[in-house]
Short mmCIF file of C-alpha atoms in Angstrom, two decimals:
data_model
loop_
_atom_site.label_atom_id
_atom_site.label_comp_id
_atom_site.label_asym_id
_atom_site.label_seq_id
_atom_site.Cartn_x
_atom_site.Cartn_y
_atom_site.Cartn_z
CA UNK Q 1 19.63 -34.72 -15.82
CA UNK Q 2 16.25 -33.19 -15.14
CA UNK Q 3 16.19 -29.83 -13.42
CA UNK Q 4 14.30 -30.09 -10.12
CA UNK Q 5 11.02 -28.20 -9.95
CA UNK Q 6 11.07 -24.96 -7.98
CA UNK Q 7 8.04 -22.94 -6.96
CA UNK Q 8 9.36 -19.72 -5.43
CA UNK Q 9 12.06 -17.35 -6.70
CA UNK Q 10 13.25 -14.50 -4.45
CA UNK Q 11 15.35 -11.75 -6.04
CA UNK Q 12 16.95 -10.02 -3.07
CA UNK Q 13 20.50 -9.12 -4.12
CA UNK Q 14 21.01 -5.38 -3.69
CA UNK Q 15 22.84 -2.69 -1.79
CA UNK Q 16 22.16 0.96 -1.08
CA UNK Q 17 23.84 4.12 -2.33
CA UNK Q 18 23.24 7.42 -0.57
CA UNK Q 19 24.09 10.83 -1.86
CA UNK Q 20 22.65 13.54 -4.05
CA UNK Q 21 22.42 12.58 -7.71
CA UNK Q 22 25.18 15.04 -8.60
CA UNK Q 23 27.42 13.63 -5.86
CA UNK Q 24 27.32 10.06 -7.25
CA UNK Q 25 29.78 9.41 -10.07
CA UNK Q 26 29.18 7.24 -13.13
CA UNK Q 27 31.10 4.25 -11.78
CA UNK Q 28 29.01 4.20 -8.61
CA UNK Q 29 25.82 4.43 -10.66
CA UNK Q 30 26.75 1.65 -13.10
CA UNK Q 31 27.89 -0.71 -10.33
CA UNK Q 32 24.67 -0.09 -8.41
CA UNK Q 33 22.50 -0.92 -11.42
CA UNK Q 34 24.65 -3.96 -12.23
CA UNK Q 35 23.71 -5.47 -8.86
CA UNK Q 36 20.25 -4.09 -8.10
CA UNK Q 37 18.75 -4.31 -11.58
CA UNK Q 38 20.89 -6.48 -13.84
CA UNK Q 39 21.56 -9.01 -11.08
CA UNK Q 40 17.83 -9.66 -10.82
CA UNK Q 41 17.43 -9.54 -14.60
CA UNK Q 42 20.09 -12.18 -15.24
CA UNK Q 43 18.68 -14.51 -12.60
CA UNK Q 44 15.23 -14.22 -14.14
CA UNK Q 45 16.63 -14.97 -17.59
CA UNK Q 46 18.12 -18.17 -16.22
CA UNK Q 47 14.97 -19.35 -14.46
CA UNK Q 48 12.14 -18.22 -16.73
CA UNK Q 49 12.43 -21.18 -19.14
CA UNK Q 50 11.82 -23.63 -16.27
CA UNK Q 51 8.95 -21.56 -14.88
CA UNK Q 52 7.31 -21.41 -18.29
CA UNK Q 53 7.72 -25.12 -18.83
CA UNK Q 54 6.17 -26.11 -15.52
CA UNK Q 55 3.38 -23.50 -15.87
CA UNK Q 56 3.67 -22.64 -12.19
CA UNK Q 57 5.77 -20.65 -9.75
CA UNK Q 58 5.92 -17.36 -7.88
CA UNK Q 59 8.57 -14.68 -8.37
CA UNK Q 60 9.17 -12.21 -5.56
CA UNK Q 61 11.29 -9.24 -6.56
CA UNK Q 62 12.46 -7.37 -3.48
CA UNK Q 63 12.24 -3.66 -4.18
CA UNK Q 64 11.91 -0.76 -1.74
CA UNK Q 65 9.44 1.93 -0.81
CA UNK Q 66 12.14 4.23 -2.24
CA UNK Q 67 11.11 3.06 -5.73
CA UNK Q 68 7.59 4.36 -5.23
CA UNK Q 69 8.36 7.35 -3.03
CA UNK Q 70 11.99 8.47 -3.46
CA UNK Q 71 13.59 10.88 -1.03
CA UNK Q 72 16.48 13.27 -1.42
CA UNK Q 73 19.78 11.46 -1.23
CA UNK Q 74 18.55 8.16 -2.65
CA UNK Q 75 18.03 9.04 -6.30
CA UNK Q 76 20.30 6.38 -7.82
CA UNK Q 77 19.18 3.65 -5.43
CA UNK Q 78 15.52 4.54 -6.00
CA UNK Q 79 16.10 4.54 -9.76
CA UNK Q 80 17.60 1.05 -9.69
CA UNK Q 81 14.61 -0.28 -7.75
CA UNK Q 82 12.12 1.61 -9.91
CA UNK Q 83 13.66 -0.01 -12.98
CA UNK Q 84 13.21 -3.41 -11.34
CA UNK Q 85 9.57 -2.59 -10.59
CA UNK Q 86 8.84 -1.55 -14.18
CA UNK Q 87 10.41 -4.78 -15.42
CA UNK Q 88 8.38 -6.74 -12.87
CA UNK Q 89 5.07 -5.22 -13.94
CA UNK Q 90 5.63 -6.06 -17.60
CA UNK Q 91 6.86 -9.52 -16.69
CA UNK Q 92 3.80 -10.10 -14.50
CA UNK Q 93 1.53 -9.42 -17.50
CA UNK Q 94 3.61 -11.74 -19.68
CA UNK Q 95 3.65 -14.60 -17.19
CA UNK Q 96 0.06 -14.46 -15.90
CA UNK Q 97 -1.37 -16.51 -18.81
CA UNK Q 98 1.32 -19.11 -18.13
CA UNK Q 99 0.36 -19.61 -14.48
CA UNK Q 100 3.45 -17.89 -13.05
CA UNK Q 101 2.80 -15.22 -10.42
CA UNK Q 102 4.74 -12.09 -9.58
CA UNK Q 103 4.90 -9.97 -6.43
CA UNK Q 104 6.93 -6.79 -5.96
CA UNK Q 105 7.87 -6.41 -2.28
CA UNK Q 106 8.30 -2.80 -1.13
CA UNK Q 107 9.73 -2.73 2.40
CA UNK Q 108 10.18 0.32 4.54
CA UNK Q 109 12.96 0.48 7.15
CA UNK Q 110 13.66 -2.88 8.78
CA UNK Q 111 16.13 -3.74 11.50
CA UNK Q 112 18.67 -5.45 9.26
CA UNK Q 113 22.24 -4.45 8.41
CA UNK Q 114 21.09 -2.51 5.34
CA UNK Q 115 22.12 0.78 6.92
CA UNK Q 116 25.52 -0.56 7.95
CA UNK Q 117 28.67 0.06 5.86
CA UNK Q 118 28.46 -3.58 4.69
CA UNK Q 119 25.33 -2.82 2.69
CA UNK Q 120 25.01 0.94 2.38
CA UNK Q 121 27.52 2.88 0.29
CA UNK Q 122 27.91 6.63 0.23
CA UNK Q 123 28.77 8.85 -2.67
CA UNK Q 124 32.45 9.68 -2.87
CA UNK Q 125 31.74 13.37 -3.41
CA UNK Q 126 30.11 15.82 -1.04
CA UNK Q 127 28.61 19.11 -2.25
CA UNK Q 128 27.70 21.66 0.37
CA UNK Q 129 24.65 22.94 -1.49
CA UNK Q 130 22.89 19.62 -0.80
CA UNK Q 131 23.46 19.65 2.95
CA UNK Q 132 19.87 20.76 3.64
CA UNK Q 133 18.33 18.06 1.42
CA UNK Q 134 20.27 14.84 0.91
CA UNK Q 135 22.58 15.69 3.80
CA UNK Q 136 19.65 15.80 6.21
CA UNK Q 137 18.42 12.42 4.95
CA UNK Q 138 21.85 10.86 5.49
CA UNK Q 139 21.99 12.16 9.05
CA UNK Q 140 18.51 10.80 9.76
CA UNK Q 141 19.45 7.37 8.41
CA UNK Q 142 22.57 7.28 10.55
CA UNK Q 143 20.45 7.73 13.66
CA UNK Q 144 17.98 5.10 12.44
CA UNK Q 145 20.51 2.24 12.15
CA UNK Q 146 19.66 -0.43 14.71
CA UNK Q 147 16.35 1.12 15.77
CA UNK Q 148 14.32 0.69 12.57
CA UNK Q 149 10.63 0.07 13.10
CA UNK Q 150 10.37 -3.08 10.97
CA UNK Q 151 10.91 -6.60 12.30
CA UNK Q 152 12.64 -8.86 9.70
CA UNK Q 153 11.07 -12.04 11.11
CA UNK Q 154 7.58 -10.60 10.78
CA UNK Q 155 8.43 -9.47 7.24
CA UNK Q 156 9.43 -13.03 6.37
CA UNK Q 157 6.14 -14.32 7.75
CA UNK Q 158 4.24 -11.75 5.69
CA UNK Q 159 6.04 -12.84 2.53
CA UNK Q 160 5.27 -16.49 3.25
CA UNK Q 161 1.60 -15.58 3.68
CA UNK Q 162 1.63 -13.94 0.25
CA UNK Q 163 3.26 -16.99 -1.32
CA UNK Q 164 0.51 -19.18 0.13
CA UNK Q 165 -2.29 -16.81 -0.91
CA UNK Q 166 -4.57 -17.99 -3.74
CA UNK Q 167 -4.53 -14.48 -5.24
CA UNK Q 168 -1.30 -12.74 -4.20
CA UNK Q 169 -0.89 -8.99 -4.77
CA UNK Q 170 1.28 -7.53 -7.50
CA UNK Q 171 2.68 -5.17 -4.86
CA UNK Q 172 3.21 -5.82 -1.17
CA UNK Q 173 4.09 -2.93 1.14
CA UNK Q 174 5.90 -3.93 4.33
CA UNK Q 175 5.92 -1.64 7.35
CA UNK Q 176 3.72 1.19 8.54
CA UNK Q 177 6.37 3.68 7.37
CA UNK Q 178 6.15 2.28 3.84
CA UNK Q 179 2.36 2.50 3.97
CA UNK Q 180 2.47 6.15 5.07
CA UNK Q 181 4.98 7.12 2.37
CA UNK Q 182 3.01 5.28 -0.33
CA UNK Q 183 -0.29 6.92 0.57
CA UNK Q 184 1.28 10.38 0.71
CA UNK Q 185 2.99 9.87 -2.66
CA UNK Q 186 -0.17 8.56 -4.34
CA UNK Q 187 -2.31 11.36 -2.89
CA UNK Q 188 0.08 13.97 -4.27
CA UNK Q 189 0.20 12.22 -7.63
CA UNK Q 190 -3.59 12.06 -7.88
CA UNK Q 191 -3.82 15.73 -6.91
CA UNK Q 192 -1.39 16.68 -9.70
CA UNK Q 193 -3.34 14.57 -12.20
CA UNK Q 194 -6.60 16.25 -11.26
CA UNK Q 195 -5.13 19.76 -11.17
CA UNK Q 196 -3.58 19.46 -14.63
CA UNK Q 197 -6.33 17.38 -16.26
CA UNK Q 198 -7.39 20.15 -18.66
CA UNK Q 199 -3.84 20.52 -19.95
CA UNK Q 200 -3.46 16.76 -20.21
CA UNK Q 201 -6.55 16.10 -22.32
CA UNK Q 202 -5.98 19.33 -24.27
CA UNK Q 203 -3.16 17.69 -26.22
CA UNK Q 204 -5.49 15.27 -28.06
CA UNK Q 205 -6.55 15.79 -31.67
CA UNK Q 206 -10.00 17.29 -32.04
CA UNK Q 207 -12.79 14.71 -32.18
CA UNK Q 208 -13.75 15.62 -35.75
CA UNK Q 209 -10.14 15.08 -36.89
CA UNK Q 210 -10.13 11.61 -35.35
CA UNK Q 211 -13.49 10.67 -36.92
CA UNK Q 212 -12.33 11.91 -40.31
#
């Protein structure tokens, strides 16, 4: 039987894990990556042959602003999404000549059940030294549940607009909070690059050694 053609793939399976990196044990970390990264990876492996054959399609990997701008208390979750983003960027370059498009969606806080116990896990350990960093973030997220700025219906409309776009972006930020965090992170990163430029380029071989 012929496999029916499909045009859009959405990788959205994931859950959150909050806690300082030291507070999260190995089992929690492996299980998180199994869902957030390897879940998406295995789905892609199943569908890529069909996408290549039909020379068309659009993959949307749902990431998070945490991948681009991690905060205290979300290190493992941010790492799982950052791994998905790195995979997505390489895959986008591999698929572009084949007519298959890729978009990484980076939402901020949306009024879903992501912050509820059904979707958000907490590290089993608690270390007092992290109360002022990751502990503060956890408290802030508790207060945010149910009053997040983002509207899920408007996010869905934005994603549909990207799917219909003739030239969709590689990355799509969703939410003004995501935009603010992204700009702040990129500004700091550019400032570090500029400030340490002399050290950076100072590690190259001398020009005469390269020419020789």
